């Protein structure tokens, strides 16, 4: 695959991610305004619990599928691998769902400090099953470069959740409606994906020929996922323990905006890891380092101004899209956004450790980061409340980014484009001071300010020479398209 094709596919995934993130973004005001801080905190806790158990049931096999089949062409091997993994994770997902169902009452009493939450935990236990089958079924399309199909599934799932959750909330189903809508939409998407896979490669009864090899690669990633959960999500439990479900509702809402930064790494990561695996297997190391270096550069050029933008709009975002009860958590957004940037850097460099099959190293790194995160949370949450949880996440991801970069450099050399990143920071700073002067009270004013901010950033980057000729031509091309479309809309 040429880097131009790689960039086009990342661009396609990126556009889909914009629409997907917009749907996710619109869900925040819908759910927060319908449920309030307490029920929203309960929904956040159920999600966190599911996100802990699901990876344990998945056992890293979705990444194993990507790593071993990215360069595979033999159809019989592909069929055996896909159906072996699908069957295995279905059984493990069922067992995990049953375990959460049975543990619902003690978890509600001691974890959530609300025995009445057991009913909702039981209803959400099936989320584990769909959360382990869906990645395997959708990663099939990612592995075999069927990017359009993968994009459609991602987009339809996001839009389906938005519409169905809105419908069930409107007719009064509350938190149960959110859980049911999520289950049904993910279940339908997974079923359609599996039917398409069967149509493409046929259906066989798996013999589990390669499962041991895949598990040997993926099992070391399972504790890695667990300790990543500790870093990313355990703070919600500690906020609940020290401050209650109302506080975790406020904190989770703020994190939902701050975590938008992490969505910027998704389009890149979805294409990058399979491509790096293929290049490494073909011994094209020089090409591999070019992909890595440019990927890091593009991620930072987009994510750094996004962090500054979210910081400038933190309070208006919560004021417009939630209720007054949530606005007090605005200061969490810049900290979590910065954490997301550092997490994206770490994820890019973790790829190099996975392709050389050093799967234990990320686990050790994540374990050290998780321990640091828990200790910081225990120290800072009682002292400074939810801002302490946010700072703990920031310090932990900074430590993680340093370790991942250091370990990656042992295997490959990278060009970090330091001068371009400095120009990016200066341009983002100029944008921040410009847009922070706006008084933003409505969605329209927020969109106008965001658009002006983008233009300020691009203009200063241009003046500083932060874009190369190819990038400038792409920017001009897309700006011309936007102007043409606006002209057509105005004339119509």
CSV table of C-alpha atoms in Angstrom, one decimal:
chain,number,residue,atom,x,y,z
A,1,UNK,CA,0.0,0.0,0.0
A,2,UNK,CA,1.4,3.4,-1.0
A,3,UNK,CA,1.5,6.1,1.7
A,4,UNK,CA,-1.0,8.1,-0.4
A,5,UNK,CA,-3.5,5.2,-0.3
A,6,UNK,CA,-2.8,4.9,3.4
A,7,UNK,CA,-3.5,8.6,3.9
A,8,UNK,CA,-6.7,8.3,1.8
A,9,UNK,CA,-8.0,5.4,4.0
A,10,UNK,CA,-7.1,7.2,7.1
A,11,UNK,CA,-9.0,10.2,5.7
A,12,UNK,CA,-12.0,8.1,5.0
A,13,UNK,CA,-12.0,6.6,8.5
A,14,UNK,CA,-11.4,10.1,9.8
A,15,UNK,CA,-14.5,11.5,8.1
A,16,UNK,CA,-16.5,8.6,9.5
A,17,UNK,CA,-15.0,9.2,12.9
A,18,UNK,CA,-16.1,12.9,12.7
A,19,UNK,CA,-19.7,11.8,12.1
A,20,UNK,CA,-19.4,9.1,14.7
A,21,UNK,CA,-18.0,11.5,17.2
A,22,UNK,CA,-20.7,13.9,16.4
A,23,UNK,CA,-23.3,11.3,17.2
A,24,UNK,CA,-21.5,10.4,20.4
A,25,UNK,CA,-21.2,14.1,21.2
A,26,UNK,CA,-25.0,14.6,20.7
A,27,UNK,CA,-25.7,11.7,23.0
A,28,UNK,CA,-24.1,13.6,25.9
A,29,UNK,CA,-26.7,16.3,26.2
A,30,UNK,CA,-29.5,13.8,25.5
A,31,UNK,CA,-28.5,11.4,28.2
A,32,UNK,CA,-27.3,14.0,30.8
A,33,UNK,CA,-30.4,16.1,30.5
A,34,UNK,CA,-32.7,13.1,30.6
A,35,UNK,CA,-31.0,11.2,33.4
A,36,UNK,CA,-29.5,13.9,35.7
A,37,UNK,CA,-26.2,13.6,37.6
A,38,UNK,CA,-27.1,10.5,39.7
A,39,UNK,CA,-28.5,8.2,36.9
A,40,UNK,CA,-25.8,9.4,34.5
A,41,UNK,CA,-23.2,8.5,37.1
A,42,UNK,CA,-24.8,5.0,37.4
A,43,UNK,CA,-24.7,4.6,33.6
A,44,UNK,CA,-21.0,5.6,33.6
A,45,UNK,CA,-20.3,3.1,36.3
A,46,UNK,CA,-22.0,0.3,34.4
A,47,UNK,CA,-20.0,1.2,31.3
A,48,UNK,CA,-16.8,1.2,33.3
A,49,UNK,CA,-17.6,-2.3,34.8
A,50,UNK,CA,-18.4,-3.7,31.3
A,51,UNK,CA,-15.2,-2.1,29.9
A,52,UNK,CA,-13.3,-4.0,32.7
A,53,UNK,CA,-14.7,-7.4,32.1
A,54,UNK,CA,-15.1,-7.4,28.3
A,55,UNK,CA,-11.3,-7.3,27.5
A,56,UNK,CA,-10.7,-10.1,30.0
A,57,UNK,CA,-13.2,-12.3,28.1
A,58,UNK,CA,-11.8,-11.2,24.7
A,59,UNK,CA,-8.3,-12.2,25.8
A,60,UNK,CA,-6.6,-9.9,23.2
A,61,UNK,CA,-7.8,-12.1,20.4
A,62,UNK,CA,-9.1,-9.2,18.2
A,63,UNK,CA,-5.5,-7.9,18.1
A,64,UNK,CA,-4.2,-11.4,17.4
A,65,UNK,CA,-6.6,-11.5,14.4
A,66,UNK,CA,-5.1,-8.3,13.1
A,67,UNK,CA,-1.5,-9.3,13.7
A,68,UNK,CA,-1.6,-12.8,12.1
A,69,UNK,CA,-4.0,-12.3,9.2
A,70,UNK,CA,-2.8,-8.9,7.9
A,71,UNK,CA,-0.5,-10.6,5.4
A,72,UNK,CA,-2.4,-14.0,5.1
A,73,UNK,CA,-3.8,-14.9,1.7
A,74,UNK,CA,-4.8,-18.6,2.1
A,75,UNK,CA,-8.6,-18.8,2.4
A,76,UNK,CA,-8.7,-22.0,4.5
A,77,UNK,CA,-6.3,-20.5,7.0
A,78,UNK,CA,-8.4,-17.3,7.2
A,79,UNK,CA,-11.7,-19.3,7.7
A,80,UNK,CA,-10.2,-21.4,10.4
A,81,UNK,CA,-8.7,-18.4,12.2
A,82,UNK,CA,-11.9,-16.3,12.0
A,83,UNK,CA,-14.3,-18.9,13.2
A,84,UNK,CA,-12.0,-20.3,15.9
A,85,UNK,CA,-11.7,-16.9,17.4
A,86,UNK,CA,-15.4,-16.1,17.0
A,87,UNK,CA,-16.5,-19.3,18.7
A,88,UNK,CA,-14.0,-19.0,21.5
A,89,UNK,CA,-14.9,-15.4,22.4
A,90,UNK,CA,-18.7,-16.2,22.2
A,91,UNK,CA,-18.3,-18.8,24.9
A,92,UNK,CA,-16.0,-16.6,27.1
A,93,UNK,CA,-18.4,-13.7,26.6
A,94,UNK,CA,-21.4,-15.7,27.7
A,95,UNK,CA,-19.5,-16.8,30.8
A,96,UNK,CA,-18.4,-13.3,31.6
A,97,UNK,CA,-21.9,-11.9,31.2
A,98,UNK,CA,-23.3,-14.6,33.5
A,99,UNK,CA,-20.6,-13.7,36.1
A,100,UNK,CA,-21.6,-10.0,36.1
A,101,UNK,CA,-25.3,-10.9,36.4
A,102,UNK,CA,-24.6,-13.1,39.4
A,103,UNK,CA,-22.4,-10.5,41.1
A,104,UNK,CA,-24.8,-7.6,40.4
A,105,UNK,CA,-26.1,-7.3,44.0
A,106,UNK,CA,-22.8,-7.2,45.8
A,107,UNK,CA,-21.3,-4.9,43.2
A,108,UNK,CA,-24.3,-2.5,43.6
A,109,UNK,CA,-24.0,-2.6,47.4
A,110,UNK,CA,-20.3,-2.2,47.8
A,111,UNK,CA,-19.1,-0.8,44.5
A,112,UNK,CA,-21.9,1.6,43.6
A,113,UNK,CA,-23.1,2.2,47.2
A,114,UNK,CA,-26.7,1.7,46.0
A,115,UNK,CA,-28.4,-1.7,46.3
A,116,UNK,CA,-31.1,-0.6,43.8
A,117,UNK,CA,-28.5,-0.4,41.1
A,118,UNK,CA,-28.4,-4.2,40.9
A,119,UNK,CA,-31.4,-4.2,38.5
A,120,UNK,CA,-29.6,-2.0,36.0
A,121,UNK,CA,-26.3,-4.0,36.4
A,122,UNK,CA,-28.1,-7.2,35.5
A,123,UNK,CA,-29.7,-5.6,32.5
A,124,UNK,CA,-26.3,-4.3,31.3
A,125,UNK,CA,-24.5,-7.6,31.8
A,126,UNK,CA,-25.3,-8.7,28.2
A,127,UNK,CA,-23.3,-5.8,27.0
A,128,UNK,CA,-20.2,-7.9,27.7
A,129,UNK,CA,-21.3,-10.5,25.2
A,130,UNK,CA,-21.8,-8.1,22.4
A,131,UNK,CA,-18.6,-6.2,23.3
A,132,UNK,CA,-16.4,-9.3,22.8
A,133,UNK,CA,-18.1,-10.6,19.6
A,134,UNK,CA,-18.4,-7.2,17.8
A,135,UNK,CA,-14.6,-6.4,17.8
A,136,UNK,CA,-13.7,-9.7,16.2
A,137,UNK,CA,-16.4,-9.5,13.6
A,138,UNK,CA,-15.6,-5.9,12.6
A,139,UNK,CA,-11.8,-6.3,12.7
A,140,UNK,CA,-12.2,-8.9,9.9
A,141,UNK,CA,-13.0,-5.9,7.6
A,142,UNK,CA,-10.1,-3.9,9.1
A,143,UNK,CA,-7.6,-6.7,8.5
A,144,UNK,CA,-8.5,-7.3,4.9
A,145,UNK,CA,-8.6,-3.6,4.0
A,146,UNK,CA,-12.4,-3.4,3.5
A,147,UNK,CA,-12.3,0.1,4.9
A,148,UNK,CA,-15.6,1.2,3.4
A,149,UNK,CA,-17.5,-1.7,5.0
A,150,UNK,CA,-15.8,-1.1,8.3
A,151,UNK,CA,-16.6,2.6,8.1
A,152,UNK,CA,-20.2,2.0,7.4
A,153,UNK,CA,-20.6,-0.4,10.3
A,154,UNK,CA,-19.0,2.2,12.6
A,155,UNK,CA,-21.2,5.0,11.3
A,156,UNK,CA,-24.5,3.1,11.4
A,157,UNK,CA,-23.8,1.9,14.9
A,158,UNK,CA,-23.2,5.4,16.2
A,159,UNK,CA,-26.3,6.8,14.4
A,160,UNK,CA,-28.4,3.8,15.5
A,161,UNK,CA,-27.5,4.4,19.1
A,162,UNK,CA,-28.3,8.1,18.8
A,163,UNK,CA,-31.7,7.6,17.3
A,164,UNK,CA,-32.8,4.6,19.3
A,165,UNK,CA,-31.6,6.0,22.7
A,166,UNK,CA,-33.4,9.3,21.9
A,167,UNK,CA,-36.6,7.4,21.1
A,168,UNK,CA,-36.6,5.3,24.2
A,169,UNK,CA,-35.8,8.2,26.4
A,170,UNK,CA,-38.6,10.3,24.9
A,171,UNK,CA,-41.2,7.6,25.7
A,172,UNK,CA,-39.9,7.4,29.3
A,173,UNK,CA,-37.7,4.4,29.6
A,174,UNK,CA,-34.9,6.3,31.3
A,175,UNK,CA,-31.6,4.4,32.1
A,176,UNK,CA,-33.1,1.1,31.1
A,177,UNK,CA,-33.9,2.5,27.7
A,178,UNK,CA,-30.2,3.5,27.2
A,179,UNK,CA,-29.1,0.0,28.1
A,180,UNK,CA,-31.6,-1.7,25.8
A,181,UNK,CA,-30.9,0.6,22.9
A,182,UNK,CA,-27.1,0.0,23.2
A,183,UNK,CA,-27.6,-3.8,23.3
A,184,UNK,CA,-30.0,-4.0,20.3
A,185,UNK,CA,-28.0,-1.7,18.0
A,186,UNK,CA,-24.6,-3.4,18.7
A,187,UNK,CA,-26.3,-6.8,18.4
A,188,UNK,CA,-27.8,-6.0,15.0
A,189,UNK,CA,-24.5,-4.6,13.7
A,190,UNK,CA,-22.6,-7.7,14.9
A,191,UNK,CA,-25.1,-10.0,13.3
A,192,UNK,CA,-25.0,-8.3,9.9
A,193,UNK,CA,-21.2,-8.3,10.0
A,194,UNK,CA,-21.1,-12.0,10.7
A,195,UNK,CA,-23.6,-12.7,7.8
A,196,UNK,CA,-21.4,-10.7,5.4
A,197,UNK,CA,-18.3,-12.7,6.6
A,198,UNK,CA,-20.1,-16.0,6.0
A,199,UNK,CA,-21.0,-14.8,2.5
A,200,UNK,CA,-17.4,-13.8,1.7
A,201,UNK,CA,-15.5,-16.8,3.0
A,202,UNK,CA,-18.1,-19.5,3.7
A,203,UNK,CA,-18.9,-21.2,6.9
A,204,UNK,CA,-16.9,-24.0,8.6
A,205,UNK,CA,-16.8,-25.7,11.9
A,206,UNK,CA,-13.6,-24.6,13.5
A,207,UNK,CA,-10.9,-27.1,14.5
A,208,UNK,CA,-9.0,-24.5,16.6
A,209,UNK,CA,-5.8,-25.4,14.7
A,210,UNK,CA,-4.1,-22.0,15.2
A,211,UNK,CA,-5.9,-20.9,18.4
A,212,UNK,CA,-3.0,-21.9,20.6
A,213,UNK,CA,-0.6,-19.7,18.6
A,214,UNK,CA,-3.0,-16.8,18.6
A,215,UNK,CA,-3.5,-17.1,22.4
A,216,UNK,CA,0.3,-17.2,22.9
A,217,UNK,CA,0.5,-13.8,21.3
A,218,UNK,CA,-2.7,-12.3,22.7
A,219,UNK,CA,-2.8,-13.6,26.3
A,220,UNK,CA,0.0,-11.4,27.4
A,221,UNK,CA,-2.1,-8.5,26.2
A,222,UNK,CA,-5.0,-9.4,28.5
A,223,UNK,CA,-3.4,-8.2,31.8
A,224,UNK,CA,-2.2,-5.3,29.7
A,225,UNK,CA,-5.9,-4.4,29.0
A,226,UNK,CA,-6.7,-4.9,32.7
A,227,UNK,CA,-4.0,-2.5,33.9
A,228,UNK,CA,-5.0,0.0,31.1
A,229,UNK,CA,-8.5,-0.1,32.5
A,230,UNK,CA,-7.1,0.8,35.9
A,231,UNK,CA,-5.4,3.8,34.4
A,232,UNK,CA,-8.3,4.9,32.3
A,233,UNK,CA,-11.3,4.0,34.4
A,234,UNK,CA,-10.6,3.1,38.0
A,235,UNK,CA,-10.8,6.7,39.0
A,236,UNK,CA,-14.6,6.6,38.5
A,237,UNK,CA,-14.8,3.9,41.3
A,238,UNK,CA,-12.6,6.0,43.6
A,239,UNK,CA,-14.6,9.2,42.9
A,240,UNK,CA,-17.7,7.2,43.7
A,241,UNK,CA,-16.1,5.9,46.9
A,242,UNK,CA,-14.9,9.2,48.2
A,243,UNK,CA,-17.4,11.6,46.7
A,244,UNK,CA,-20.6,9.7,45.6
A,245,UNK,CA,-22.5,9.0,42.3
A,246,UNK,CA,-23.4,12.7,41.8
A,247,UNK,CA,-19.7,13.6,41.6
A,248,UNK,CA,-18.9,10.8,39.3
A,249,UNK,CA,-21.7,11.9,37.1
A,250,UNK,CA,-20.2,15.4,36.8
A,251,UNK,CA,-16.7,14.0,36.4
A,252,UNK,CA,-17.8,11.5,33.7
A,253,UNK,CA,-19.6,14.2,31.7
A,254,UNK,CA,-16.5,16.4,31.7
A,255,UNK,CA,-14.4,13.4,30.7
A,256,UNK,CA,-16.7,12.6,27.8
A,257,UNK,CA,-15.7,16.0,26.3
A,258,UNK,CA,-12.1,15.7,27.2
A,259,UNK,CA,-11.8,12.2,25.8
A,260,UNK,CA,-12.8,13.4,22.3
A,261,UNK,CA,-9.1,13.9,21.8
A,262,UNK,CA,-8.6,10.1,21.9
A,263,UNK,CA,-11.0,9.7,19.0
A,264,UNK,CA,-8.4,11.4,16.8
A,265,UNK,CA,-6.0,8.4,17.2
A,266,UNK,CA,-8.7,5.9,16.2
A,267,UNK,CA,-8.7,6.5,12.4
A,268,UNK,CA,-4.9,6.3,12.3
A,269,UNK,CA,-4.7,3.3,14.6
A,270,UNK,CA,-7.3,1.3,12.6
A,271,UNK,CA,-5.2,1.5,9.5
A,272,UNK,CA,-1.7,1.8,11.0
A,273,UNK,CA,-1.3,-1.4,13.0
A,274,UNK,CA,-2.3,-3.8,10.1
A,275,UNK,CA,-0.1,-1.9,7.7
A,276,UNK,CA,2.9,-1.9,10.0
A,277,UNK,CA,2.5,-5.6,10.7
A,278,UNK,CA,2.5,-6.3,6.9
A,279,UNK,CA,5.6,-4.1,6.3
A,280,UNK,CA,7.5,-5.7,9.1
A,281,UNK,CA,6.6,-9.2,7.8
A,282,UNK,CA,7.9,-8.2,4.4
A,283,UNK,CA,11.1,-6.7,6.0
A,284,UNK,CA,10.4,-3.2,4.6
A,285,UNK,CA,11.8,-1.5,7.7
A,286,UNK,CA,12.6,1.9,6.1
A,287,UNK,CA,9.1,2.2,4.8
A,288,UNK,CA,7.8,1.2,8.3
A,289,UNK,CA,9.7,4.0,10.0
A,290,UNK,CA,8.4,6.5,7.4
A,291,UNK,CA,4.8,5.5,8.2
A,292,UNK,CA,5.5,5.7,12.0
A,293,UNK,CA,7.1,9.2,11.7
A,294,UNK,CA,4.4,10.7,9.5
A,295,UNK,CA,1.7,9.2,11.6
A,296,UNK,CA,3.0,10.8,14.8
A,297,UNK,CA,3.4,14.1,13.0
A,298,UNK,CA,-0.1,14.2,11.6
A,299,UNK,CA,-1.6,13.1,14.9
A,300,UNK,CA,0.1,15.9,16.8
A,301,UNK,CA,-0.7,18.6,14.2
A,302,UNK,CA,-4.4,17.8,14.6
A,303,UNK,CA,-4.6,16.9,18.3
A,304,UNK,CA,-2.5,19.7,19.7
A,305,UNK,CA,-4.9,22.5,18.4
A,306,UNK,CA,-7.8,20.2,19.4
A,307,UNK,CA,-6.5,20.2,23.1
A,308,UNK,CA,-6.2,24.0,23.0
A,309,UNK,CA,-9.7,24.4,21.5
A,310,UNK,CA,-11.4,22.1,24.0
A,311,UNK,CA,-9.6,24.1,26.8
A,312,UNK,CA,-10.9,27.4,25.4
A,313,UNK,CA,-14.5,26.0,25.1
A,314,UNK,CA,-14.6,23.9,28.2
A,315,UNK,CA,-17.1,25.9,30.2
A,316,UNK,CA,-19.4,26.7,27.2
A,317,UNK,CA,-19.5,23.1,26.2
A,318,UNK,CA,-20.8,21.9,29.5
A,319,UNK,CA,-23.1,24.9,29.8
A,320,UNK,CA,-24.7,24.4,26.4
A,321,UNK,CA,-24.8,20.6,26.2
A,322,UNK,CA,-25.6,19.6,29.7
A,323,UNK,CA,-27.3,21.2,32.7
A,324,UNK,CA,-26.1,23.7,35.3
A,325,UNK,CA,-25.4,20.7,37.7
A,326,UNK,CA,-22.6,19.6,35.4
A,327,UNK,CA,-20.9,22.9,34.7
A,328,UNK,CA,-18.8,22.8,37.9
A,329,UNK,CA,-16.6,20.1,36.3
A,330,UNK,CA,-15.4,22.3,33.3
A,331,UNK,CA,-11.8,22.5,34.6
A,332,UNK,CA,-11.5,18.7,34.2
A,333,UNK,CA,-11.8,19.0,30.4
A,334,UNK,CA,-8.4,20.6,29.6
A,335,UNK,CA,-6.6,18.1,31.8
A,336,UNK,CA,-8.3,15.0,30.3
A,337,UNK,CA,-7.8,16.4,26.8
A,338,UNK,CA,-4.1,16.7,27.4
A,339,UNK,CA,-4.1,13.1,28.8
A,340,UNK,CA,-5.8,12.0,25.6
A,341,UNK,CA,-3.0,13.5,23.5
A,342,UNK,CA,-0.4,11.7,25.6
A,343,UNK,CA,-2.3,8.4,25.4
A,344,UNK,CA,-2.4,8.8,21.6
A,345,UNK,CA,1.4,9.2,21.5
A,346,UNK,CA,1.8,6.1,23.6
A,347,UNK,CA,-0.5,4.1,21.4
A,348,UNK,CA,1.5,5.0,18.3
A,349,UNK,CA,4.7,3.7,19.8
A,350,UNK,CA,3.1,0.6,21.4
A,351,UNK,CA,2.5,-0.5,17.8
A,352,UNK,CA,6.2,-1.1,17.3
A,353,UNK,CA,6.4,-3.3,20.4
A,354,UNK,CA,3.4,-5.4,19.1
A,355,UNK,CA,4.8,-6.0,15.6
A,356,UNK,CA,8.1,-7.3,17.0
A,357,UNK,CA,5.9,-9.5,19.3
A,358,UNK,CA,7.2,-8.0,22.5
A,359,UNK,CA,3.7,-8.2,24.0
A,360,UNK,CA,4.9,-8.5,27.6
A,361,UNK,CA,6.7,-5.1,27.5
A,362,UNK,CA,3.4,-3.0,27.1
A,363,UNK,CA,2.0,-5.0,30.0
A,364,UNK,CA,4.9,-4.1,32.2
A,365,UNK,CA,4.6,-0.5,31.2
A,366,UNK,CA,0.9,-0.4,31.8
A,367,UNK,CA,1.3,-2.1,35.1
A,368,UNK,CA,3.7,0.5,36.3
A,369,UNK,CA,1.4,3.3,35.0
A,370,UNK,CA,-1.6,1.7,36.7
A,371,UNK,CA,0.1,1.5,40.1
A,372,UNK,CA,1.1,5.1,39.8
A,373,UNK,CA,-2.4,6.2,38.8
A,374,UNK,CA,-4.1,4.4,41.7
A,375,UNK,CA,-1.6,5.9,44.2
A,376,UNK,CA,-2.1,9.4,42.8
A,377,UNK,CA,-5.9,9.0,42.9
A,378,UNK,CA,-5.8,7.9,46.5
A,379,UNK,CA,-3.7,10.9,47.3
A,380,UNK,CA,-5.3,13.6,45.2
A,381,UNK,CA,-9.1,12.8,45.2
A,382,UNK,CA,-9.6,13.3,48.9
A,383,UNK,CA,-7.5,16.4,48.7
A,384,UNK,CA,-8.8,18.3,45.6
A,385,UNK,CA,-11.8,16.2,44.5
A,386,UNK,CA,-12.5,15.4,40.8
A,387,UNK,CA,-9.6,17.6,39.6
A,388,UNK,CA,-7.3,15.3,41.5
A,389,UNK,CA,-8.6,12.3,39.5
A,390,UNK,CA,-8.0,14.3,36.3
A,391,UNK,CA,-4.5,15.2,37.3
A,392,UNK,CA,-3.7,11.6,38.2
A,393,UNK,CA,-4.7,10.6,34.7
A,394,UNK,CA,-2.5,13.3,33.2
A,395,UNK,CA,0.6,12.4,35.2
A,396,UNK,CA,0.1,8.7,34.5
A,397,UNK,CA,-0.2,9.1,30.7
A,398,UNK,CA,2.9,11.4,30.7
A,399,UNK,CA,4.9,8.7,32.3
A,400,UNK,CA,3.4,6.1,29.9
A,401,UNK,CA,4.3,8.2,26.8
A,402,UNK,CA,7.9,8.6,28.0
A,403,UNK,CA,8.3,4.8,28.6
A,404,UNK,CA,6.6,3.7,25.3
A,405,UNK,CA,8.7,6.2,23.3
A,406,UNK,CA,11.9,5.0,25.0
A,407,UNK,CA,11.2,1.3,24.4
A,408,UNK,CA,10.1,1.9,20.7
A,409,UNK,CA,13.4,3.7,20.0
A,410,UNK,CA,15.3,0.5,20.9
A,411,UNK,CA,13.8,-1.2,17.9
A,412,UNK,CA,13.3,1.6,15.3
A,413,UNK,CA,14.5,5.1,14.6
A,414,UNK,CA,11.9,7.8,14.2
A,415,UNK,CA,11.8,11.4,12.9
A,416,UNK,CA,10.0,13.5,15.5
A,417,UNK,CA,9.7,16.7,13.4
A,418,UNK,CA,10.4,18.9,16.4
A,419,UNK,CA,10.3,22.2,14.5
A,420,UNK,CA,6.9,21.5,13.0
A,421,UNK,CA,5.5,20.6,16.5
A,422,UNK,CA,6.9,23.8,17.9
A,423,UNK,CA,5.1,25.7,15.1
A,424,UNK,CA,2.0,23.8,15.9
A,425,UNK,CA,2.1,24.7,19.6
A,426,UNK,CA,2.7,28.4,18.7
A,427,UNK,CA,-0.2,28.4,16.2
A,428,UNK,CA,-2.5,26.7,18.7
A,429,UNK,CA,-1.6,29.2,21.4
A,430,UNK,CA,-2.5,32.1,19.1
A,431,UNK,CA,-5.8,30.3,18.3
A,432,UNK,CA,-6.6,29.9,22.0
A,433,UNK,CA,-6.1,33.5,22.9
A,434,UNK,CA,-8.1,34.6,19.9
A,435,UNK,CA,-11.2,32.4,20.5
A,436,UNK,CA,-11.2,32.7,24.3
A,437,UNK,CA,-12.3,36.3,23.9
A,438,UNK,CA,-15.6,35.2,22.5
A,439,UNK,CA,-18.7,35.2,24.7
A,440,UNK,CA,-20.3,31.8,23.8
A,441,UNK,CA,-23.8,31.2,25.0
A,442,UNK,CA,-25.4,29.3,22.2
A,443,UNK,CA,-24.5,26.3,19.9
A,444,UNK,CA,-24.4,28.6,16.9
A,445,UNK,CA,-21.9,30.9,18.5
A,446,UNK,CA,-19.8,27.9,19.6
A,447,UNK,CA,-19.7,26.6,16.0
A,448,UNK,CA,-18.8,30.0,14.6
A,449,UNK,CA,-16.0,30.4,17.2
A,450,UNK,CA,-14.7,26.9,16.5
A,451,UNK,CA,-14.6,27.7,12.7
A,452,UNK,CA,-12.8,30.9,13.3
A,453,UNK,CA,-10.3,29.1,15.5
A,454,UNK,CA,-9.6,26.6,12.8
A,455,UNK,CA,-8.9,29.4,10.3
A,456,UNK,CA,-6.6,31.2,12.8
A,457,UNK,CA,-4.7,28.0,13.4
A,458,UNK,CA,-4.2,27.2,9.7
A,459,UNK,CA,-3.2,30.8,9.0
A,460,UNK,CA,-0.6,31.0,11.6
A,461,UNK,CA,0.8,27.6,10.7
A,462,UNK,CA,1.0,28.8,7.1
A,463,UNK,CA,2.9,31.9,8.1
A,464,UNK,CA,5.3,29.9,10.2
A,465,UNK,CA,5.9,27.4,7.4
A,466,UNK,CA,4.4,24.5,9.3
A,467,UNK,CA,2.9,22.7,6.3
A,468,UNK,CA,4.8,21.1,3.4
A,469,UNK,CA,3.8,21.6,-0.2
A,470,UNK,CA,1.7,18.4,-0.4
A,471,UNK,CA,-0.2,19.3,2.7
A,472,UNK,CA,-0.8,22.8,1.5
A,473,UNK,CA,-2.3,21.5,-1.8
A,474,UNK,CA,-4.6,19.2,0.2
A,475,UNK,CA,-5.7,22.0,2.5
A,476,UNK,CA,-6.5,24.3,-0.5
A,477,UNK,CA,-8.3,21.4,-2.2
A,478,UNK,CA,-10.6,20.8,0.8
A,479,UNK,CA,-11.2,24.5,1.4
A,480,UNK,CA,-12.2,24.9,-2.2
A,481,UNK,CA,-14.7,22.1,-1.9
A,482,UNK,CA,-16.1,23.6,1.3
A,483,UNK,CA,-16.5,27.0,-0.4
A,484,UNK,CA,-18.1,25.4,-3.5
A,485,UNK,CA,-20.6,23.5,-1.3
A,486,UNK,CA,-21.4,26.6,0.7
A,487,UNK,CA,-22.0,28.6,-2.5
A,488,UNK,CA,-24.4,25.9,-3.8
A,489,UNK,CA,-26.3,25.9,-0.5
A,490,UNK,CA,-26.6,29.7,-0.6
A,491,UNK,CA,-27.7,29.8,-4.3
A,492,UNK,CA,-30.3,27.0,-3.6
